[in-house]
XYZ file of C-alpha atoms in Angstrom:
701
model
C -135.925 96.931 2.103
C -134.397 100.308 1.238
C -130.844 100.885 0.039
C -130.125 102.256 3.524
C -130.597 98.704 4.845
C -128.200 97.040 2.387
C -124.594 97.803 1.501
C -122.201 96.278 -1.027
C -118.417 96.482 -0.781
C -116.465 95.663 -3.963
C -112.917 94.359 -4.229
C -111.118 93.897 -7.548
C -113.184 90.856 -8.523
C -115.660 90.191 -5.708
C -118.674 91.676 -3.962
C -119.545 91.487 -0.281
C -123.090 92.561 0.588
C -124.371 93.149 4.117
C -127.935 93.934 5.115
C -129.861 94.698 8.254
C -131.882 91.660 9.227
C -135.671 91.920 9.020
C -135.821 89.654 12.082
C -133.908 91.675 14.633
C -131.279 94.305 15.364
C -128.299 92.728 13.692
C -126.411 92.738 10.382
C -126.258 89.622 8.277
C -124.495 88.503 5.124
C -126.621 88.818 1.987
C -124.082 87.779 -0.693
C -120.361 87.116 -1.125
C -118.743 86.032 -4.361
C -117.888 87.347 -7.839
C -119.171 90.728 -8.983
C -122.920 90.557 -9.583
C -123.531 87.845 -6.993
C -125.586 90.356 -5.020
C -128.148 90.642 -7.821
C -130.901 88.179 -6.912
C -132.336 86.452 -3.854
C -129.770 85.768 -1.159
C -128.366 82.242 -1.075
C -128.257 82.593 2.700
C -131.975 83.200 3.123
C -133.728 80.770 5.429
C -137.338 79.886 6.238
C -137.473 82.083 9.377
C -139.339 79.281 11.167
C -137.316 78.203 14.165
C -137.957 75.564 16.799
C -136.149 75.594 20.162
C -133.730 78.259 18.882
C -134.129 81.968 18.261
C -134.065 83.709 14.853
C -130.673 85.154 15.756
C -129.304 81.634 16.312
C -130.308 80.625 12.782
C -129.385 83.847 10.975
C -126.186 84.342 8.915
C -125.259 87.135 11.329
C -122.121 89.185 10.885
C -121.714 89.646 14.633
C -123.973 88.971 17.597
C -123.644 89.082 21.386
C -124.638 86.347 23.777
C -127.782 88.125 24.937
C -129.295 87.999 21.474
C -127.725 84.750 20.233
C -127.978 82.474 23.268
C -127.516 79.006 21.752
C -125.548 78.820 18.505
C -122.351 80.588 19.508
C -121.945 84.274 20.259
C -119.176 86.558 19.032
C -119.310 88.874 22.031
C -119.775 88.101 25.718
C -119.829 91.143 27.986
C -121.114 92.127 31.421
C -120.532 94.460 34.288
C -118.312 92.662 36.816
C -120.413 90.498 39.091
C -123.583 90.918 37.039
C -125.424 88.853 34.466
C -123.633 88.401 31.150
C -125.306 89.519 27.958
C -125.770 92.380 25.504
C -129.124 93.448 24.044
C -128.388 96.162 21.538
C -130.209 98.324 19.001
C -128.999 99.489 15.616
C -128.096 103.179 15.819
C -126.526 104.105 12.496
C -124.361 103.419 9.464
C -121.475 105.310 7.899
C -120.452 104.432 4.362
C -117.595 105.777 2.283
C -115.524 104.595 -0.657
C -114.425 101.087 0.217
C -115.538 101.276 3.832
C -118.548 100.714 6.078
C -119.280 101.156 9.794
C -122.430 99.767 11.443
C -123.087 100.805 15.041
C -125.166 99.060 17.709
C -125.673 100.289 21.278
C -126.803 98.864 24.603
C -127.500 101.896 26.789
C -128.387 99.817 29.842
C -125.050 98.016 29.816
C -123.112 101.022 28.535
C -121.589 99.458 25.430
C -121.290 100.712 21.868
C -120.318 98.118 19.252
C -119.203 99.173 15.782
C -118.726 96.652 13.008
C -116.041 97.923 10.632
C -115.360 96.949 7.022
C -112.665 98.128 4.602
C -111.701 96.984 1.119
C -107.956 96.527 0.545
C -107.216 98.381 -2.727
C -105.930 96.295 -5.617
C -106.788 92.978 -3.971
C -109.714 90.645 -3.361
C -109.355 90.995 0.413
C -111.810 92.663 2.751
C -110.820 93.671 6.275
C -113.253 93.309 9.146
C -112.842 94.334 12.760
C -114.933 95.490 15.696
C -114.683 98.491 18.009
C -116.103 98.140 21.527
C -116.562 101.337 23.550
C -117.564 101.555 27.218
C -120.117 104.376 27.279
C -121.418 103.919 30.825
C -120.109 104.866 34.239
C -119.000 101.334 35.189
C -116.261 99.188 33.703
C -117.179 96.242 31.535
C -115.841 92.716 31.600
C -115.318 91.271 28.099
C -114.982 87.497 28.066
C -115.185 87.112 24.305
C -114.678 89.773 21.673
C -114.185 88.179 18.303
C -113.182 90.256 15.309
C -116.072 89.013 13.203
C -118.073 86.074 11.929
C -117.957 84.825 8.345
C -120.876 82.955 6.804
C -120.394 80.535 3.903
C -123.376 79.012 2.077
C -122.861 75.292 1.438
C -125.225 72.663 0.068
C -123.518 69.396 0.964
C -121.488 70.331 4.008
C -118.159 72.121 4.087
C -114.610 71.100 3.291
C -112.274 72.898 5.683
C -108.627 73.301 4.738
C -106.263 74.335 7.512
C -102.544 74.301 8.291
C -101.409 72.199 11.240
C -98.246 70.607 12.617
C -95.647 71.042 15.312
C -92.140 72.422 15.686
C -90.120 71.329 12.615
C -93.301 70.166 10.879
C -95.232 73.409 10.488
C -97.791 74.251 7.782
C -98.907 70.707 6.999
C -102.018 71.039 4.852
C -104.970 69.209 6.390
C -108.608 68.858 5.363
C -111.814 67.628 6.935
C -115.480 67.448 6.058
C -117.748 69.404 8.396
C -121.414 68.544 7.964
C -122.545 69.208 11.529
C -120.742 70.306 14.663
C -117.861 72.573 15.574
C -114.198 72.692 14.605
C -111.693 74.908 16.475
C -108.009 75.724 16.089
C -105.943 78.287 17.946
C -103.053 79.034 20.261
C -102.529 80.197 23.839
C -98.730 80.310 23.487
C -98.501 84.077 23.111
C -97.830 83.614 19.379
C -99.757 81.993 16.530
C -97.745 78.881 17.429
C -96.377 75.877 15.556
C -99.513 73.732 15.901
C -101.890 75.790 13.724
C -101.738 78.815 11.444
C -104.392 81.557 11.934
C -105.810 80.756 8.498
C -108.765 78.747 7.210
C -110.334 77.988 3.829
C -113.934 76.819 3.349
C -115.410 75.123 0.273
C -118.632 73.318 -0.516
C -118.209 69.543 -0.346
C -120.243 69.214 -3.534
C -117.160 69.688 -5.770
C -113.396 69.250 -5.383
C -112.713 72.532 -7.191
C -115.506 74.506 -5.538
C -115.028 78.255 -4.987
C -112.968 78.935 -1.886
C -113.644 81.362 0.949
C -110.702 82.223 3.177
C -110.032 84.044 6.410
C -106.825 84.987 8.193
C -106.642 86.586 11.639
C -104.051 89.344 11.791
C -102.768 88.902 15.339
C -99.378 87.587 16.573
C -100.673 86.592 20.041
C -103.276 84.185 21.415
C -106.105 83.444 18.980
C -108.847 81.099 17.859
C -110.753 80.258 14.689
C -113.984 78.308 15.169
C -116.111 76.895 12.341
C -119.618 75.687 13.069
C -121.987 73.860 10.753
C -125.241 75.333 11.905
C -128.786 74.008 11.885
C -129.790 75.799 8.669
C -126.985 74.201 6.676
C -124.636 77.181 6.419
C -121.178 77.250 7.954
C -120.337 80.150 10.228
C -116.731 80.904 11.163
C -115.783 83.054 14.155
C -112.267 84.337 14.759
C -110.594 86.565 17.298
C -107.914 86.970 19.872
C -108.069 85.147 23.197
C -107.262 87.069 26.410
C -104.630 85.253 28.461
C -106.617 85.289 31.717
C -109.973 84.730 30.013
C -111.311 88.292 30.131
C -110.451 91.947 29.605
C -111.737 94.909 31.617
C -112.874 97.972 29.673
C -112.933 101.189 31.704
C -115.478 103.986 31.146
C -114.493 106.011 28.101
C -112.141 103.334 26.759
C -112.428 101.649 23.358
C -111.099 98.213 22.505
C -110.316 97.548 18.845
C -110.128 93.906 17.845
C -107.507 92.558 15.417
C -108.326 92.727 11.738
C -109.874 89.693 10.115
C -108.844 89.415 6.466
C -111.556 87.806 4.312
C -110.868 86.524 0.790
C -112.734 84.735 -1.993
C -111.730 82.995 -5.217
C -113.923 81.283 -7.769
C -110.845 79.217 -8.743
C -110.724 77.069 -5.619
C -107.767 76.715 -3.293
C -105.240 77.421 -6.037
C -106.951 80.698 -6.858
C -107.356 81.553 -3.183
C -103.608 81.146 -2.646
C -102.975 83.762 -5.342
C -105.418 86.136 -3.660
C -103.368 85.850 -0.457
C -100.111 86.255 -2.400
C -101.326 89.484 -4.013
C -102.460 90.737 -0.626
C -99.044 90.089 0.917
C -97.376 91.875 -1.974
C -99.670 94.791 -1.116
C -98.538 94.599 2.534
C -94.907 94.833 1.434
C -95.504 98.178 -0.267
C -92.426 99.697 -1.902
C -90.183 97.186 -0.105
C -91.577 94.470 -2.374
C -89.221 95.663 -5.111
C -86.139 95.430 -2.900
C -84.285 92.299 -4.106
C -84.387 89.438 -1.611
C -80.689 88.617 -1.621
C -79.282 85.105 -1.593
C -78.060 84.608 1.950
C -75.721 82.335 3.819
C -76.505 81.570 7.473
C -73.809 80.056 9.672
C -75.978 78.201 12.210
C -75.961 74.697 10.784
C -72.226 74.938 10.063
C -70.930 76.268 13.382
C -73.746 76.314 15.967
C -72.598 78.281 19.011
C -68.922 77.922 18.027
C -68.648 81.384 16.511
C -65.362 83.209 16.031
C -63.990 85.610 13.465
C -61.622 83.141 11.781
C -64.219 80.403 11.310
C -66.909 82.787 10.130
C -64.580 84.453 7.635
C -63.609 81.068 6.239
C -67.296 80.364 5.634
C -67.830 83.861 4.255
C -65.086 83.435 1.664
C -66.586 80.148 0.511
C -70.028 81.751 0.369
C -68.810 84.684 -1.687
C -67.126 82.308 -4.132
C -70.446 80.641 -5.061
C -72.359 83.909 -5.497
C -73.867 84.500 -2.041
C -74.936 88.136 -1.565
C -75.582 88.295 2.191
C -73.719 86.641 5.095
C -75.668 86.184 8.363
C -74.001 85.277 11.661
C -76.473 83.319 13.750
C -76.567 82.556 17.496
C -73.275 82.557 19.421
C -71.711 85.920 18.526
C -72.284 87.671 21.887
C -70.637 87.523 25.302
C -71.183 84.389 27.361
C -72.880 82.412 24.591
C -70.950 79.137 24.538
C -74.216 77.190 24.587
C -77.935 77.861 25.157
C -77.630 78.291 28.937
C -76.270 81.848 29.052
C -75.763 85.170 27.330
C -79.249 86.186 26.205
C -79.942 89.796 27.123
C -76.279 90.868 27.143
C -76.110 91.835 23.504
C -72.447 92.774 23.090
C -70.072 91.019 20.670
C -67.728 88.612 22.426
C -64.248 90.225 22.381
C -62.594 86.808 22.701
C -64.364 85.596 19.540
C -63.528 88.767 17.621
C -60.049 89.787 18.832
C -59.660 92.369 16.088
C -62.962 93.965 17.036
C -66.441 93.147 15.804
C -66.499 96.190 13.551
C -63.370 94.990 11.773
C -64.934 91.555 11.318
C -68.074 93.071 9.783
C -66.007 95.111 7.346
C -63.938 92.035 6.424
C -67.159 90.252 5.467
C -68.394 93.226 3.502
C -65.054 93.482 1.701
C -65.872 90.108 0.146
C -68.745 91.790 -1.698
C -71.552 90.655 0.597
C -73.989 92.414 2.890
C -73.859 91.543 6.594
C -76.603 90.168 8.822
C -77.017 89.249 12.462
C -79.254 86.936 14.528
C -80.843 88.231 17.743
C -83.528 87.107 20.170
C -84.629 90.405 21.743
C -87.448 89.039 23.930
C -85.304 86.420 25.683
C -83.064 86.586 28.740
C -80.759 84.014 30.336
C -81.008 83.438 34.118
C -77.345 84.319 34.731
C -77.254 87.372 32.493
C -76.208 90.801 33.651
C -79.508 92.158 32.321
C -81.616 89.946 34.595
C -79.396 90.682 37.594
C -79.935 94.412 37.084
C -83.639 94.127 36.203
C -85.139 91.008 37.812
C -88.624 92.482 37.431
C -88.323 92.598 33.639
C -88.942 88.872 33.157
C -92.409 87.354 33.411
C -92.975 85.588 36.731
C -95.627 85.104 39.383
C -94.806 86.055 42.978
C -94.117 83.052 45.152
C -93.879 80.663 42.233
C -90.768 79.235 40.541
C -89.717 80.628 37.208
C -89.966 77.916 34.577
C -87.149 77.663 32.059
C -87.840 76.781 28.441
C -84.710 76.282 26.333
C -82.804 77.412 29.445
C -84.209 80.931 29.199
C -86.891 83.290 30.438
C -89.060 85.721 28.502
C -88.907 89.473 28.890
C -92.155 91.336 29.524
C -92.280 93.249 26.269
C -95.546 94.846 27.371
C -93.531 97.131 29.654
C -92.471 100.410 28.122
C -89.036 100.257 29.788
C -88.381 96.808 28.309
C -89.446 98.054 24.883
C -87.102 101.013 25.290
C -84.241 98.659 26.209
C -84.844 96.490 23.145
C -85.061 99.539 20.886
C -81.850 100.986 22.349
C -80.074 97.635 21.918
C -81.095 97.345 18.286
C -80.243 100.984 17.603
C -76.770 100.450 19.061
C -76.055 97.312 17.056
C -77.406 98.763 13.821
C -75.575 102.090 14.087
C -72.234 100.944 15.524
C -71.906 98.309 12.790
C -72.924 98.176 9.138
C -75.690 95.613 9.543
C -78.018 95.139 6.575
C -80.129 92.210 7.807
C -81.579 91.235 11.163
C -82.977 87.805 12.003
C -85.424 88.229 14.919
C -85.969 84.929 16.717
C -88.182 83.835 19.639
C -87.485 80.394 21.049
C -89.909 80.033 23.927
C -93.577 80.773 24.633
C -94.688 82.651 27.751
C -95.538 80.304 30.603
C -95.845 82.244 33.886
C -97.536 85.386 32.534
C -97.313 87.783 35.478
C -95.527 90.841 36.800
C -93.946 91.078 40.250
C -96.378 92.633 42.682
C -99.331 92.753 40.324
C -102.857 91.583 41.002
C -104.852 89.130 38.885
C -106.846 92.040 37.429
C -103.640 93.815 36.404
C -102.410 90.893 34.311
C -105.670 90.249 32.473
C -104.421 91.471 29.112
C -100.667 90.947 29.224
C -100.869 89.020 25.963
C -102.094 92.098 24.106
C -99.548 94.291 25.880
C -96.732 92.018 24.689
C -98.076 92.073 21.131
C -98.279 95.851 21.085
C -94.718 96.064 22.427
C -93.484 93.662 19.755
C -95.182 95.674 17.010
C -93.862 98.949 18.419
C -90.290 97.675 18.195
C -90.787 96.397 14.635
C -92.343 99.717 13.634
C -89.324 101.498 15.088
C -86.985 99.289 13.066
C -88.886 100.174 9.897
C -88.704 103.903 10.619
C -85.236 104.294 12.145
C -83.405 101.706 10.021
C -85.268 101.428 6.712
C -82.212 99.950 4.963
C -82.226 96.901 7.263
C -84.119 93.835 6.048
C -85.858 91.950 8.854
C -86.492 88.213 8.997
C -89.216 87.005 11.368
C -88.618 83.729 13.190
C -90.004 82.013 16.287
C -88.283 78.649 16.587
C -89.168 78.318 12.925
C -92.728 79.198 11.896
C -94.174 79.948 15.334
C -95.097 83.588 14.699
C -96.263 84.117 11.126
C -99.326 86.309 10.582
C -100.114 89.390 8.551
C -99.148 91.893 11.258
C -95.674 90.350 11.347
C -95.497 90.065 7.554
C -96.410 93.747 7.195
C -93.332 94.659 9.278
C -90.775 92.098 8.086
C -89.288 91.296 4.709
C -89.137 87.510 4.985
C -90.112 84.869 7.541
C -88.589 81.506 8.458
C -91.265 78.808 8.011
C -89.457 76.050 9.904
C -86.168 74.989 11.470
C -86.471 71.785 9.452
C -84.367 72.111 6.283
C -84.413 68.448 5.212
C -85.462 68.250 1.537
C -88.685 66.197 1.499
C -89.779 67.498 4.904
C -89.232 71.049 3.702
C -91.172 70.414 0.515
C -94.281 69.484 2.528
C -93.836 72.526 4.778
C -93.526 74.869 1.815
C -96.491 73.302 0.037
C -98.751 74.203 2.960
C -97.082 77.573 3.506
C -97.694 78.676 -0.089
C -101.428 78.053 0.315
C -101.536 80.965 2.745
C -98.409 83.032 2.125
C -96.459 84.475 -0.777
C -93.154 83.191 -2.223
C -91.378 86.499 -1.638
C -91.689 86.112 2.161
C -90.660 82.424 2.336
C -87.025 82.076 3.386
C -85.605 78.654 2.498
C -82.098 77.209 2.830
C -80.063 74.534 1.121
C -78.372 72.429 3.805
C -76.998 68.935 4.288
C -79.630 68.081 6.913
C -81.018 64.521 6.755
C -84.774 64.040 6.853
C -86.474 64.124 10.243
C -89.855 62.795 9.146
C -88.908 61.608 5.647
C -85.248 60.475 5.581
C -85.137 59.522 1.892
C -82.042 61.118 0.351
C -82.316 63.757 -2.334
C -79.794 65.450 -4.598
C -78.262 68.885 -4.268
C -80.388 69.881 -7.258
C -83.556 68.857 -5.394
C -82.499 70.934 -2.388
C -81.795 73.976 -4.561
C -84.975 73.764 -6.623
C -87.016 73.413 -3.408
C -85.305 76.409 -1.796
C -85.611 78.468 -4.987
C -89.417 78.310 -4.661
C -89.129 81.218 -2.232
C -86.195 83.325 -1.031
C -83.024 81.291 -1.541
C -80.500 80.767 1.217
C -77.678 78.358 1.995
C -76.936 76.960 5.441
C -74.650 73.995 4.800
C -71.063 73.795 6.006
C -69.398 74.903 2.778
C -65.970 73.968 4.165
C -66.878 70.312 3.707
C -68.130 70.647 0.123
C -66.000 69.446 -2.768
C -65.023 71.851 -5.554
C -67.518 70.076 -7.823
C -70.350 70.559 -5.311
C -69.496 74.227 -4.882
C -69.455 74.704 -8.650
C -72.875 73.077 -8.958
C -74.203 75.335 -6.198
C -72.793 78.388 -7.939
C -74.638 77.413 -11.094
C -77.957 77.109 -9.271
C -77.457 80.456 -7.532
C -76.742 82.161 -10.868
C -79.917 80.657 -12.350
C -81.925 81.797 -9.341
C -80.747 85.377 -9.636
C -81.969 85.403 -13.230
C -85.520 84.286 -12.384
C -86.137 85.455 -8.804
C -88.160 88.458 -9.954
C -90.608 86.029 -11.599
C -90.775 83.911 -8.424
C -91.244 86.864 -6.083
C -93.576 89.005 -8.190
C -95.328 86.513 -10.456
C -98.578 84.609 -10.123
C -98.007 81.204 -8.518
C -99.779 77.881 -9.070
C -99.264 74.802 -6.914
C -98.934 71.813 -9.242
C -99.886 68.562 -7.558
C -98.778 67.869 -3.994
C -95.848 66.229 -2.175
C -97.976 63.071 -2.046
C -97.670 62.791 -5.829
C -94.636 61.229 -7.498
C -94.093 64.488 -9.387
C -95.112 67.893 -8.110
C -94.022 71.480 -8.457
C -94.742 75.184 -8.368
C -95.380 77.375 -11.407
C -94.667 81.125 -11.491
C -96.000 83.354 -14.295
C -94.126 86.614 -14.740
C -95.277 89.792 -16.398
C -92.387 89.585 -18.894
C -93.702 86.502 -20.704
C -91.632 84.021 -18.718
C -93.096 81.061 -16.822
C -90.873 79.278 -14.326
C -91.732 75.712 -13.294
C -89.926 74.152 -10.352
C -90.491 70.412 -10.795
C -89.636 67.809 -8.163
C -89.667 64.029 -8.048
C -90.874 62.724 -4.692
C -91.142 59.120 -5.832
C -88.728 56.253 -6.391
C -85.088 56.908 -7.122
C -84.174 53.555 -8.664
C -84.233 54.971 -12.163
C -87.386 53.161 -13.246
C -89.846 55.424 -15.085
C -93.477 55.525 -14.026
C -94.433 53.554 -17.161
C -91.590 51.897 -19.137
C -90.540 54.231 -21.893
C -92.714 57.152 -20.770
C -91.611 60.187 -18.792
C -93.533 61.608 -15.867
C -95.776 64.564 -16.725
C -96.541 67.739 -14.812
C -99.392 69.851 -16.183
C -99.047 73.638 -15.823
C -102.078 75.844 -15.250
C -103.362 79.094 -16.637
C -101.306 79.146 -19.830
C -102.629 80.547 -23.102
C -103.657 77.504 -25.187
C -103.118 79.452 -28.399
C -99.602 80.614 -27.586
C -96.246 78.893 -27.923
C -93.821 78.322 -25.053
C -90.102 77.757 -25.574
C -87.942 75.930 -23.026
C -84.911 78.169 -22.682
C -82.560 75.321 -21.740
C -83.488 72.626 -24.261
C -84.813 74.835 -27.040
C -87.992 72.750 -27.235
C -91.142 74.640 -28.180
C -94.536 73.570 -26.859
C -98.002 74.737 -27.756
C -99.926 76.069 -24.772
C -102.714 73.572 -25.435
C -100.170 70.742 -25.466
C -98.777 71.774 -22.074
C -102.233 72.195 -20.545
C -103.379 68.822 -21.855
C -100.269 66.631 -21.597
C -97.924 68.561 -19.352
C -94.170 68.987 -19.259
C -92.216 65.724 -19.570
C -89.622 64.730 -16.958
C -87.450 61.621 -17.226
C -86.530 61.164 -13.590
C -83.525 59.022 -12.676
C -81.485 58.371 -9.566
C -79.213 61.264 -10.581
C -82.001 63.570 -11.773
C -84.777 64.197 -9.232
C -85.470 67.916 -9.785
C -85.541 70.377 -12.622
C -86.114 74.087 -13.159
C -87.826 74.899 -16.466
C -88.036 78.451 -17.810
C -90.637 78.860 -20.559
C -90.753 81.989 -22.704
C -94.138 82.816 -24.191
C -94.538 83.513 -27.902
C -97.712 84.821 -29.573
C -98.286 81.626 -31.549
C -97.491 77.934 -31.216
C -94.848 78.005 -33.972
C -92.573 81.002 -33.353
C -90.179 81.986 -36.095
């Protein structure tokens, strides 16, 4: 095999090698792992003797169509309308440059050119993959499946799949299963990634608990799927891609369809190491905005609900400013007609009755307290009785002759239409220029149900999901360009729309509407497997547990929320002076260490199922922050009489010394790695924040 038939792409610490198969016209994975893994026989080689399947069905193929992979799961299904499905292509060329590769395959009879695209993300261990499909013939093509790529993982004892599942208010629950044979699929047809599953998967060999981890994440905020299959040869092959709403997309002559990017990651350090690979990647996505401080915010929703008026909000704002809040966000209820969730959406004008002195005056009164100002909005939604819907009834999704279904008493605007996009852009421009708004919380509280346009035909609504996504991204891109000073929070009834395309265009995201302490801890534990602390917005509230009602202290709530981007959502008017003073102390501590949390390397220590768990953040300035939490009994009894609980950090220098800034205690790195930090939990002490400062030796002067 010549070098022309084999290509290696190198990230910071990993190699990904692709070769042309000797068995047919397709590309297959040769090696994926740490640098040098490509030197030697491929771990994905197979005997090439097949029975009742084809060589393509057994191969670790990077991408294959149904015509050439008829049995084991194809990545592409295409046909001319009304004709037999299938693609039989030939390899027609490769283009390689620094950090990139393009492999092209053509089917001249069908009129389809397929290009497999690869690109290394600089400064990370992430590789992007996507596919370009061009109609080169004189007839349109019908694409029923067009995945972004397939990822092959060599395993010896079956695969351990780690995924993130849940529901509204219980998002990002980490789940695992053993896949030795068969197929596992997750996805969404809700027009967003959804609350049930995240578009993220990790694969490890079952042979060891700490086995190297391979990860993929689909970068698409619409319908999607990820499918893992344990194939006959023993390897696991994972396909991922977007899912057309009506089951197919038509590609006209001369048109090219580009699939969403599939981000592929590897870590030799298991799931903990893989999480840091994703964190570094998301810091890369943030670009220069990463270094913009994520300010401590107050959000008024849990305090006032829809009962928003200037006097009540200013009372909350004054209390927030007194405890060190830096940003005050007015949530739902600030606009005309919004007394409850049955009206008002679409008519985005401040309610003059709620702000008798003018909304602009109210904004300036908040800012005069020394805080930035933020606003909640749900741009894609419209209420049935709104002025907007009366003037533009064709702007909401509906199917002719069928009733419009309400979800949360609202309809969804067709953001795939250019005129709807223009309306949303004009609305945001007006709000952000007429008033000094620094922060925008973009919410979406219902999925699309009747996905149609008045007067359209079934063929015309085949790809409305993609049209909506492109409209959504266009508006976010406009916000970035026209209002670069505005920080944007992404929300969809909690964590319903969190993927890398959204994260690349927002500053933070809202993982869940559930702010109860132990519930939130489990949500954040799963979230941090896939996403970085600097994008994780988290509030301290008084909410009781929904799924785990055990009470926890204010300290527990603050330490949990400080694991990401700290916010407060409780009704501060009901807090005692002592409680406010305690909150002010936590906020001051957070401001001192948030750069370590947002920019440092994170380790997940234990899990919420353990009596003691936490998150460790290693900064570049020699500081290590450990957020430690007690999820066990609160009766004051220690785990073993006379012995404190222990939480072992990771990745410390065993030869260095580490000083606890609060207690003055100095630990040797080896001591911490072996024994762990001690915590004497009691009924009044269920959380602690430890800041360790590194010294060059175990006994600093």
